[in-house]
mmCIF file of C-alpha atoms and ligand atoms in Angstrom:
data_model
loop_
_atom_site.group_PDB
_atom_site.id
_atom_site.type_symbol
_atom_site.label_atom_id
_atom_site.label_comp_id
_atom_site.label_asym_id
_atom_site.label_seq_id
_atom_site.Cartn_x
_atom_site.Cartn_y
_atom_site.Cartn_z
ATOM 1 C CA MET A 782 126.727 72.672 69.413
ATOM 2 C CA ASN A 783 124.311 75.041 67.778
ATOM 3 C CA GLN A 784 125.643 76.755 64.694
ATOM 4 C CA ALA A 785 124.366 79.125 61.984
ATOM 5 C CA VAL A 786 125.148 78.587 58.323
ATOM 6 C CA LEU A 787 124.550 80.630 55.199
ATOM 7 C CA ILE A 788 122.911 78.835 52.334
ATOM 8 C CA LEU A 789 122.605 80.335 48.877
ATOM 9 C CA ILE A 790 120.521 78.754 46.116
ATOM 10 C CA LYS A 791 122.627 79.967 43.221
ATOM 11 C CA PRO A 792 121.169 81.070 39.873
ATOM 12 C CA ASP A 793 121.545 77.658 38.269
ATOM 13 C CA GLY A 794 119.493 76.229 41.063
ATOM 14 C CA LEU A 795 116.793 78.776 40.548
ATOM 15 C CA LYS A 796 116.766 78.357 36.768
ATOM 16 C CA LYS A 797 116.508 74.589 37.082
ATOM 17 C CA SER A 798 113.463 74.969 39.370
ATOM 18 C CA LEU A 799 115.318 73.185 42.149
ATOM 19 C CA THR A 800 114.294 75.538 45.053
ATOM 20 C CA GLY A 801 111.606 73.216 46.450
ATOM 21 C CA ASN A 802 113.743 70.180 46.005
ATOM 22 C CA ILE A 803 116.708 71.745 47.728
ATOM 23 C CA LEU A 804 114.668 73.063 50.667
ATOM 24 C CA THR A 805 113.096 69.551 51.059
ATOM 25 C CA ARG A 806 116.599 67.999 51.114
ATOM 26 C CA LEU A 807 117.771 70.497 53.692
ATOM 27 C CA SER A 808 114.704 69.861 55.809
ATOM 28 C CA GLU A 809 116.119 66.331 56.435
ATOM 29 C CA THR A 810 118.510 68.068 58.803
ATOM 30 C CA LYS A 811 115.722 69.240 61.128
ATOM 31 C CA LEU A 812 117.524 72.557 61.351
ATOM 32 C CA GLU A 813 115.563 75.752 61.736
ATOM 33 C CA ILE A 814 115.400 78.452 59.000
ATOM 34 C CA VAL A 815 115.886 81.781 60.817
ATOM 35 C CA ALA A 816 116.222 84.005 57.801
ATOM 36 C CA ALA A 817 115.301 83.840 54.043
ATOM 37 C CA LYS A 818 115.097 86.309 51.163
ATOM 38 C CA MET A 819 115.599 86.781 47.437
ATOM 39 C CA VAL A 820 118.632 88.930 46.598
ATOM 40 C CA ARG A 821 119.745 90.761 43.418
ATOM 41 C CA VAL A 822 123.456 90.336 43.701
ATOM 42 C CA SER A 823 125.653 93.306 42.990
ATOM 43 C CA ALA A 824 129.220 92.806 41.621
ATOM 44 C CA ALA A 825 130.481 94.267 44.938
ATOM 45 C CA LEU A 826 128.493 91.711 47.015
ATOM 46 C CA ALA A 827 129.599 88.786 44.832
ATOM 47 C CA LYS A 828 133.288 89.846 44.952
ATOM 48 C CA GLU A 829 133.138 90.357 48.736
ATOM 49 C CA HIS A 830 131.453 86.913 49.178
ATOM 50 C CA TYR A 831 134.158 85.192 47.088
ATOM 51 C CA LYS A 832 137.066 87.370 48.019
ATOM 52 C CA HIS A 833 139.170 84.343 49.141
ATOM 53 C CA LEU A 834 139.203 83.268 45.464
ATOM 54 C CA ASN A 835 140.069 86.569 43.827
ATOM 55 C CA ASP A 836 143.422 85.327 42.551
ATOM 56 C CA LYS A 837 141.925 82.287 40.805
ATOM 57 C CA PRO A 838 141.615 82.128 36.975
ATOM 58 C CA PHE A 839 137.914 81.459 37.210
ATOM 59 C CA PHE A 840 137.151 84.412 39.551
ATOM 60 C CA ASN A 841 135.573 86.694 36.976
ATOM 61 C CA ASP A 842 133.314 84.008 35.675
ATOM 62 C CA LEU A 843 132.428 83.025 39.279
ATOM 63 C CA ILE A 844 131.280 86.516 39.963
ATOM 64 C CA LYS A 845 129.193 86.546 36.805
ATOM 65 C CA TYR A 846 127.778 83.148 37.758
ATOM 66 C CA LEU A 847 126.691 84.342 41.238
ATOM 67 C CA GLN A 848 125.158 87.458 39.631
ATOM 68 C CA GLY A 849 123.071 85.256 37.349
ATOM 69 C CA GLU A 850 124.636 86.386 34.099
ATOM 70 C CA PHE A 851 124.868 82.831 32.762
ATOM 71 C CA HIS A 852 121.272 81.833 33.759
ATOM 72 C CA ASP A 853 119.085 84.772 32.897
ATOM 73 C CA ARG A 854 118.105 84.810 36.570
ATOM 74 C CA ARG A 855 119.564 87.827 38.290
ATOM 75 C CA LYS A 856 118.896 86.705 41.785
ATOM 76 C CA VAL A 857 119.806 84.119 44.389
ATOM 77 C CA MET A 858 117.829 82.825 47.426
ATOM 78 C CA ALA A 859 119.684 83.440 50.660
ATOM 79 C CA LEU A 860 118.834 81.537 53.862
ATOM 80 C CA VAL A 861 120.221 81.093 57.340
ATOM 81 C CA TYR A 862 119.856 77.683 58.910
ATOM 82 C CA TRP A 863 120.429 77.257 62.644
ATOM 83 C CA GLY A 864 120.792 74.303 64.914
ATOM 84 C CA LYS A 865 123.022 71.473 66.083
ATOM 85 C CA ASP A 866 126.041 70.917 63.795
ATOM 86 C CA ALA A 867 124.365 72.935 61.070
ATOM 87 C CA ILE A 868 127.518 73.499 58.992
ATOM 88 C CA GLY A 869 128.522 69.795 58.839
ATOM 89 C CA LYS A 870 124.952 68.681 58.133
ATOM 90 C CA CYS A 871 124.436 71.094 55.261
ATOM 91 C CA ARG A 872 127.838 70.529 53.735
ATOM 92 C CA GLU A 873 127.313 66.857 53.720
ATOM 93 C CA LEU A 874 123.973 67.205 52.003
ATOM 94 C CA ALA A 875 125.490 69.656 49.447
ATOM 95 C CA GLY A 876 128.365 67.356 48.588
ATOM 96 C CA ALA A 877 131.880 68.244 47.382
ATOM 97 C CA THR A 878 132.652 71.578 45.676
ATOM 98 C CA ASN A 879 133.448 69.826 42.362
ATOM 99 C CA PRO A 880 130.125 68.339 41.275
ATOM 100 C CA GLU A 881 131.991 65.531 39.455
ATOM 101 C CA GLU A 882 133.584 64.513 42.735
ATOM 102 C CA ALA A 883 130.472 65.073 44.799
ATOM 103 C CA GLU A 884 128.567 61.966 46.040
ATOM 104 C CA SER A 885 126.049 61.246 43.270
ATOM 105 C CA THR A 886 123.107 61.423 45.714
ATOM 106 C CA SER A 887 124.200 64.822 47.166
ATOM 107 C CA ILE A 888 122.658 68.061 45.922
ATOM 108 C CA ARG A 889 125.763 69.069 43.975
ATOM 109 C CA GLY A 890 126.328 65.531 42.726
ATOM 110 C CA SER A 891 122.728 65.334 41.555
ATOM 111 C CA TYR A 892 122.354 68.686 39.852
ATOM 112 C CA GLY A 893 125.811 70.342 39.415
ATOM 113 C CA ARG A 894 128.035 70.549 36.311
ATOM 114 C CA ILE A 895 131.339 71.928 35.223
ATOM 115 C CA THR A 896 131.031 74.423 32.402
ATOM 116 C CA THR A 897 133.359 74.470 29.374
ATOM 117 C CA GLY A 898 134.708 77.674 30.902
ATOM 118 C CA GLY A 899 135.769 75.678 33.993
ATOM 119 C CA VAL A 900 133.288 77.072 36.500
ATOM 120 C CA TYR A 901 131.735 74.583 38.901
ATOM 121 C CA GLU A 902 128.029 75.346 38.630
ATOM 122 C CA ASN A 903 127.148 73.540 41.838
ATOM 123 C CA VAL A 904 123.648 74.817 42.640
ATOM 124 C CA ILE A 905 124.159 75.918 46.250
ATOM 125 C CA HIS A 906 126.602 77.618 48.568
ATOM 126 C CA VAL A 907 127.139 76.501 52.060
ATOM 127 C CA SER A 908 129.438 78.248 54.540
ATOM 128 C CA SER A 909 132.367 75.953 55.353
ATOM 129 C CA ASN A 910 133.172 76.876 58.986
ATOM 130 C CA GLU A 911 131.889 79.057 61.832
ATOM 131 C CA SER A 912 134.021 82.100 61.170
ATOM 132 C CA GLU A 913 133.140 82.005 57.456
ATOM 133 C CA ALA A 914 129.482 81.572 58.355
ATOM 134 C CA GLU A 915 129.586 84.638 60.611
ATOM 135 C CA ARG A 916 131.295 86.768 57.994
ATOM 136 C CA GLU A 917 128.905 85.692 55.264
ATOM 137 C CA ILE A 918 125.677 85.990 57.326
ATOM 138 C CA LYS A 919 126.708 89.535 58.312
ATOM 139 C CA LEU A 920 127.395 90.279 54.681
ATOM 140 C CA TRP A 921 124.081 89.005 53.319
ATOM 141 C CA PHE A 922 121.738 89.908 56.184
ATOM 142 C CA ALA A 923 120.972 92.803 58.515
ATOM 143 C CA PRO A 924 120.294 91.935 62.193
ATOM 144 C CA ASP A 925 116.579 92.602 61.913
ATOM 145 C CA GLU A 926 116.293 90.143 59.000
ATOM 146 C CA ILE A 927 117.166 87.262 61.219
ATOM 147 C CA ILE A 928 114.564 86.054 63.743
ATOM 148 C CA VAL A 929 117.062 85.007 66.451
ATOM 149 C CA ASP A 930 119.995 86.893 67.982
ATOM 150 C CA LEU A 931 123.029 85.259 66.386
ATOM 151 C CA TYR A 932 125.740 87.919 66.927
ATOM 152 C CA PRO A 933 126.055 91.018 69.035
ATOM 153 C CA VAL A 934 124.381 94.112 67.632
ATOM 154 C CA ALA A 935 124.881 97.815 68.108
ATOM 155 C CA GLU A 936 122.445 100.727 67.856
ATOM 156 C CA LYS A 937 123.515 102.818 64.886
ATOM 157 C CA GLU A 938 122.585 106.397 64.009
ATOM 158 C CA GLU A 939 121.592 106.371 60.391
ATOM 159 C CA GLN A 940 120.116 109.106 58.317
ATOM 160 C CA ARG A 941 118.587 107.685 55.213
ATOM 161 C CA ARG A 942 115.194 107.839 53.599
ATOM 162 C CA LEU A 943 113.440 104.539 53.763
ATOM 163 C CA LYS A 944 111.000 103.272 51.182
ATOM 164 C CA GLY A 945 107.537 102.551 52.505
ATOM 165 C CA TRP A 946 104.353 101.270 50.800
ATOM 166 C CA ALA A 947 102.679 104.069 48.872
HETATM 167 N N1 UDP B 270 134.779 77.052 42.114
HETATM 168 C C1 UDP B 270 135.017 76.779 40.763
HETATM 169 N N2 UDP B 270 136.171 76.127 40.486
HETATM 170 C C2 UDP B 270 137.057 75.693 41.459
HETATM 171 C C3 UDP B 270 136.810 75.963 42.797
HETATM 172 C C4 UDP B 270 135.600 76.624 43.084
HETATM 173 O O1 UDP B 270 134.283 77.159 39.933
HETATM 174 O O2 UDP B 270 138.098 75.038 41.111
HETATM 175 C C5 UDP B 270 133.517 77.788 42.460
HETATM 176 C C6 UDP B 270 132.390 76.889 42.859
HETATM 177 O O3 UDP B 270 131.149 77.459 42.413
HETATM 178 C C7 UDP B 270 132.470 76.967 44.367
HETATM 179 C C8 UDP B 270 132.877 78.399 44.624
HETATM 180 O O4 UDP B 270 133.803 78.673 43.535
HETATM 181 O O5 UDP B 270 131.248 76.624 45.035
HETATM 182 C C9 UDP B 270 133.587 78.692 45.949
HETATM 183 O O6 UDP B 270 134.639 77.784 46.112
HETATM 184 P P1 UDP B 270 135.033 77.132 47.513
HETATM 185 O O7 UDP B 270 136.391 76.591 47.374
HETATM 186 O O8 UDP B 270 134.728 78.149 48.595
HETATM 187 O O9 UDP B 270 134.003 75.886 47.574
HETATM 188 P P2 UDP B 270 132.668 75.689 48.379
HETATM 189 O O10 UDP B 270 132.882 76.264 49.801
HETATM 190 O O11 UDP B 270 131.560 76.392 47.641
HETATM 191 O O12 UDP B 270 132.405 74.200 48.387
HETATM 192 MG MG1 MG B 271 133.526 78.096 50.367
#
């Protein structure tokens, strides 16, 4: 069954120059990249993305981590992969959430670490199921940033000034 999945290359992945490596690993899946961009992550976006963890002791540090405060890299790379069993394939390549428990050859097992503050710096985010993927993709991307029609869209009246090239 075809699925979409949100992948984030987190600030530690960018700082460690792992982007090419991670994209190469993900290309093993033969999935299609249908959206990609660099994002400067606001506190609001980070908190909404990780809202299921907002009662955890590490939540504040997790938000700072995703915003790049610990890595001097205030950005993440966001991608949507699409294809057969996309979530399972990407989660398997990513490895377990805890980098110490992740298979040593997985992306998180190879490059992740646990900070002394207790945050798992695990290099990438991968949506964990279809409903989470839909919520996250809609949070990170607008419909016209994705080159296939993943979810229903609606025409919206919007009055805002758009930036164009000068
Ligand atoms: N996390 C952490 N400590 C924990 C659990 C999670 O630092 O005990 C961080 C870690 O960066 C993880 C993120 O919170 O990737 C989201 O946690 P989740 O349980 O959703 O794991 P994931 O879906 O990323 O594998
Ligand atoms: Mg998760």
